[in-house]
Structure formats: structure tokens, C-alpha cells
Short mmCIF file of C-alpha atoms in Angstrom, two decimals:
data_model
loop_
_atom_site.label_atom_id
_atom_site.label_comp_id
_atom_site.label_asym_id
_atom_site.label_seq_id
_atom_site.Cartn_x
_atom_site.Cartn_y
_atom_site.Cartn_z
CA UNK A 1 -101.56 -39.74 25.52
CA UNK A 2 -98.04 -40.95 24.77
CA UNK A 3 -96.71 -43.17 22.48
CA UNK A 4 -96.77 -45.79 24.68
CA UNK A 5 -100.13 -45.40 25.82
CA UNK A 6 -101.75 -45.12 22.23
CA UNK A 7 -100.09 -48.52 21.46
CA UNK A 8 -101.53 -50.16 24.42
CA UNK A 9 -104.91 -48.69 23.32
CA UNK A 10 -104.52 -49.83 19.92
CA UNK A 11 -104.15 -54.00 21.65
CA UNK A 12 -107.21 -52.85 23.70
CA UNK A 13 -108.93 -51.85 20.28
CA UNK A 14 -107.75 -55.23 18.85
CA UNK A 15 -109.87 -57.42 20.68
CA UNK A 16 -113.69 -57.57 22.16
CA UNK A 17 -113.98 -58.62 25.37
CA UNK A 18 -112.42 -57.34 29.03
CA UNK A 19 -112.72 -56.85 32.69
CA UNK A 20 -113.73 -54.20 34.54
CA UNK A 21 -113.06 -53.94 37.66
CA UNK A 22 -114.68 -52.07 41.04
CA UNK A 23 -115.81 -52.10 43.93
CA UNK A 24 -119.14 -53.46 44.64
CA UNK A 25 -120.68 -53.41 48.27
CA UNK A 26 -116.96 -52.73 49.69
CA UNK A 27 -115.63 -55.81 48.00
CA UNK A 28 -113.59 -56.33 44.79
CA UNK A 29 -115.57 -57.26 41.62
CA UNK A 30 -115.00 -58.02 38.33
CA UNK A 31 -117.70 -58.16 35.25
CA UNK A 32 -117.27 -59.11 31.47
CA UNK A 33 -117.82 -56.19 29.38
CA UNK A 34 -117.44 -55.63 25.44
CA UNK A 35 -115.86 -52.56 24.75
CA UNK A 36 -114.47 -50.02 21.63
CA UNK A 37 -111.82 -47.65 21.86
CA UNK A 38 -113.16 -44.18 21.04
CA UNK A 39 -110.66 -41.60 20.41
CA UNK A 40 -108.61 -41.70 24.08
CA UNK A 41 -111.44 -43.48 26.26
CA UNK A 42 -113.16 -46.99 26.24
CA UNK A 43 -116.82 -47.05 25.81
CA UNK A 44 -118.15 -50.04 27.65
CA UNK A 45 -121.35 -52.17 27.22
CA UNK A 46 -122.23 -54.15 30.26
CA UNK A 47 -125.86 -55.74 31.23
CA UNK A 48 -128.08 -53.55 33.38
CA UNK A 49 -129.25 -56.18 35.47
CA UNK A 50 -125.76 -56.53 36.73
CA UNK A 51 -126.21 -53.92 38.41
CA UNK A 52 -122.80 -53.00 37.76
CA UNK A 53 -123.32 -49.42 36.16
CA UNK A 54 -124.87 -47.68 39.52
CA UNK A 55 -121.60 -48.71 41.44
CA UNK A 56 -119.01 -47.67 38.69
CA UNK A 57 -120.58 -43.96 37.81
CA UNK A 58 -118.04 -41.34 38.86
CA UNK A 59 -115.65 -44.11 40.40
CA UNK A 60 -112.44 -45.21 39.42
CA UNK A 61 -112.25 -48.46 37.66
CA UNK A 62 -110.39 -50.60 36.50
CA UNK A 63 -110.22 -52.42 32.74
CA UNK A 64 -107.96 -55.43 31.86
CA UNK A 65 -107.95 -57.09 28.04
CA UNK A 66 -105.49 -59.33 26.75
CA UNK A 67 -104.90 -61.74 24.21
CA UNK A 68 -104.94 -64.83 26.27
CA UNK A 69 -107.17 -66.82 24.49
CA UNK A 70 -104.88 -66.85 21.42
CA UNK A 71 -102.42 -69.72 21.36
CA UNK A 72 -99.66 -67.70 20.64
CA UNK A 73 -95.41 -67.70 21.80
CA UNK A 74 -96.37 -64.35 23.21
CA UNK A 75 -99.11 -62.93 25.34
CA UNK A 76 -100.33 -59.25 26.53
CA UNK A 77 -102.44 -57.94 28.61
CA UNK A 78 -103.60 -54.22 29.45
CA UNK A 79 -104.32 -52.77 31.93
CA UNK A 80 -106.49 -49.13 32.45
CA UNK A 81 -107.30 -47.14 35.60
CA UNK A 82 -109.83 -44.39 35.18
CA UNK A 83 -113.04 -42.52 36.16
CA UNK A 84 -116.27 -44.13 34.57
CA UNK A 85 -119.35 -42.37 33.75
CA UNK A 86 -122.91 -43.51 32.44
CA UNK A 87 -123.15 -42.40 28.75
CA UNK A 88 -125.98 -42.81 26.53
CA UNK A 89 -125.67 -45.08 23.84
CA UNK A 90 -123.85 -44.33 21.06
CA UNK A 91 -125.82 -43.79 17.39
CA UNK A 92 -125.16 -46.37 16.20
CA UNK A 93 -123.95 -49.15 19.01
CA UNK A 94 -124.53 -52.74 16.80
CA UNK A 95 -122.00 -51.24 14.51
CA UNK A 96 -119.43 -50.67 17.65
CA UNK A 97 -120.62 -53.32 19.87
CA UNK A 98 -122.09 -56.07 17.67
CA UNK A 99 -125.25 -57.59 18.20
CA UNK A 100 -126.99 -57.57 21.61
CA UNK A 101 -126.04 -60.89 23.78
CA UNK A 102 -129.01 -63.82 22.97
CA UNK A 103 -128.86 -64.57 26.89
CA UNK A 104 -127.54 -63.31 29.50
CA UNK A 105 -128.63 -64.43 33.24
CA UNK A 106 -131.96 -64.39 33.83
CA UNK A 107 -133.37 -60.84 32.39
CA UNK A 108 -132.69 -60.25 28.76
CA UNK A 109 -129.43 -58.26 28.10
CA UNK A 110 -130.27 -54.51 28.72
CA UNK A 111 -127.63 -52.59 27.87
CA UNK A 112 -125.73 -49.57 29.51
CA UNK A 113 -122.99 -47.84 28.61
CA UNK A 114 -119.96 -46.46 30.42
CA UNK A 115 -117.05 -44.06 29.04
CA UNK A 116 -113.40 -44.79 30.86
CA UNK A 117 -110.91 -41.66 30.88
CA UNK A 118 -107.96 -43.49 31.60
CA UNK A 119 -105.50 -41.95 33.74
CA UNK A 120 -103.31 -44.86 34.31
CA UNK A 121 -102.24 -47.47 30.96
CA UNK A 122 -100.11 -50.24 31.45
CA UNK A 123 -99.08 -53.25 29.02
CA UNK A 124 -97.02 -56.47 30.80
CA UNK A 125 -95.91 -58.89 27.94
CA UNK A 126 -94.43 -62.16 27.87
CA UNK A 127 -92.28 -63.73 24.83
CA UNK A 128 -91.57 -67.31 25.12
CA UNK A 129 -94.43 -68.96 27.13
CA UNK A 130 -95.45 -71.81 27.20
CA UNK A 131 -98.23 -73.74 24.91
CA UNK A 132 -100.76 -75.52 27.31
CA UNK A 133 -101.65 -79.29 26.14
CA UNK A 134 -105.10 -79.53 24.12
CA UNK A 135 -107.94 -80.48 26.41
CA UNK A 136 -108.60 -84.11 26.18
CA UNK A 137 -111.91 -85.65 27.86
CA UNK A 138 -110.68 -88.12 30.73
#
């Protein structure tokens, strides 16, 4: 990886949640993972009753994080292309992960994971945006 790529993996590795992003059926989809940076992939945890898992092994994906949640004078976001595969869990995956999801849908959170080579690793940031007013009830 190049410099640039291992500092965009180090923002992935800085926060919890993302996007991943396939095709599902023909059509574009997009599911909430939790993920860990492992050496040069992401390790992904999504819910098997998603479904989610069948339609991204051996396909190319795509993962988006960022840091839009934070009220901050800059944002990031990052974005990975890459082949996913089905892994087994890791050894020791509340450690990675965190604690299983206390609901999820309808079926309790079963978890699968998938491992994302990236071939592709972008960062877009902007300096200077914008705060957005607090919520107020109306």
C-alpha cells in the first residue's frame, strides 16, 4: 500500500461503523456494517439475516466510512473498492468487533464475516464546512 493509502486506512481504523456497498438482485445496495482494519484488508461484521454475505462473496464491493457524525470544521470520508470473501470469525471477534448488536430486525443478530482486499482507496476531505443548527422539536 502507499503512503497515502495506509493513512486513509488508518481514518477507516479510527471509527466503527460504514457502508458497504453491492449489488443485490441487479440493483445497488447499501448495508451498515462494523468493521476493523487488519493489517491491509477490512474485516467486516454484518447480520446474516441480511442476507447480504451470499451476494458479496467473491464480488467487488464497495466500503465508505467517514467522520460525519462528528461536529467538526472538517469532514472525511473513505472510500474502498475490493473483492470480498466469507471468512470465519476471527478468535477472538468481541475484542475486534465489540459486543454482538441487542436487536437487529426481526432474527437475532447472527453474525458473518467478510475480508475486503482493497484494490482501490480514496479519501475526499473538506476544511471549512459548515456547522448544521442543533435539532430543535417544532
Amino acid at each position: 500500500m502507499s503512503p497515502h493509502e495506509r493513512r486513509a486506512m488508518a481514518l477507516v481504523a479510527a471509527v466503527r461503523y460504514g457502508r458497504l456497498a453491492l449489488t443485490r438482485h441487479a440493483m445497488p445496495y447499501i448495508a451498515v456494517a462494523r468493521h476493523a482494519v487488519v493489517d491491509d484488508h477490512v474485516l467486516i461484521r454484518v447480520h446474516r439475516g441480511w442476507g447480504v454475505h451470499g451476494a458479496c462473496d467473491g464480488s467487488v464491493v464497495g466500503y465508505q466510512t467517514d467522520n460525519l457524525h462528528a461536529a467538526a470544521d472538517s469532514v472525511w470520508a473513505v472510500h474502498l473498492t475490493g473483492t470480498a470473501r466469507v471468512v470465519t470469525a476471527p478468535e477472538d471477534p468481541d475484542d475486534m468487533f465489540g459486543p454482538l448488536p441487542s436487536f437487529v430486525d426481526e432474527p437475532a443478530f447472527e453474525p458473518v464475516h467478510l475480508r475486503i482486499d482493497p484494490a482501490f482507496v480514496d479519501v475526499q476531505f473538506a476544511r471549512g464546512v459548515a456547522q448544521w443548527p442543533e435539532p430543535h422539536a417544532g
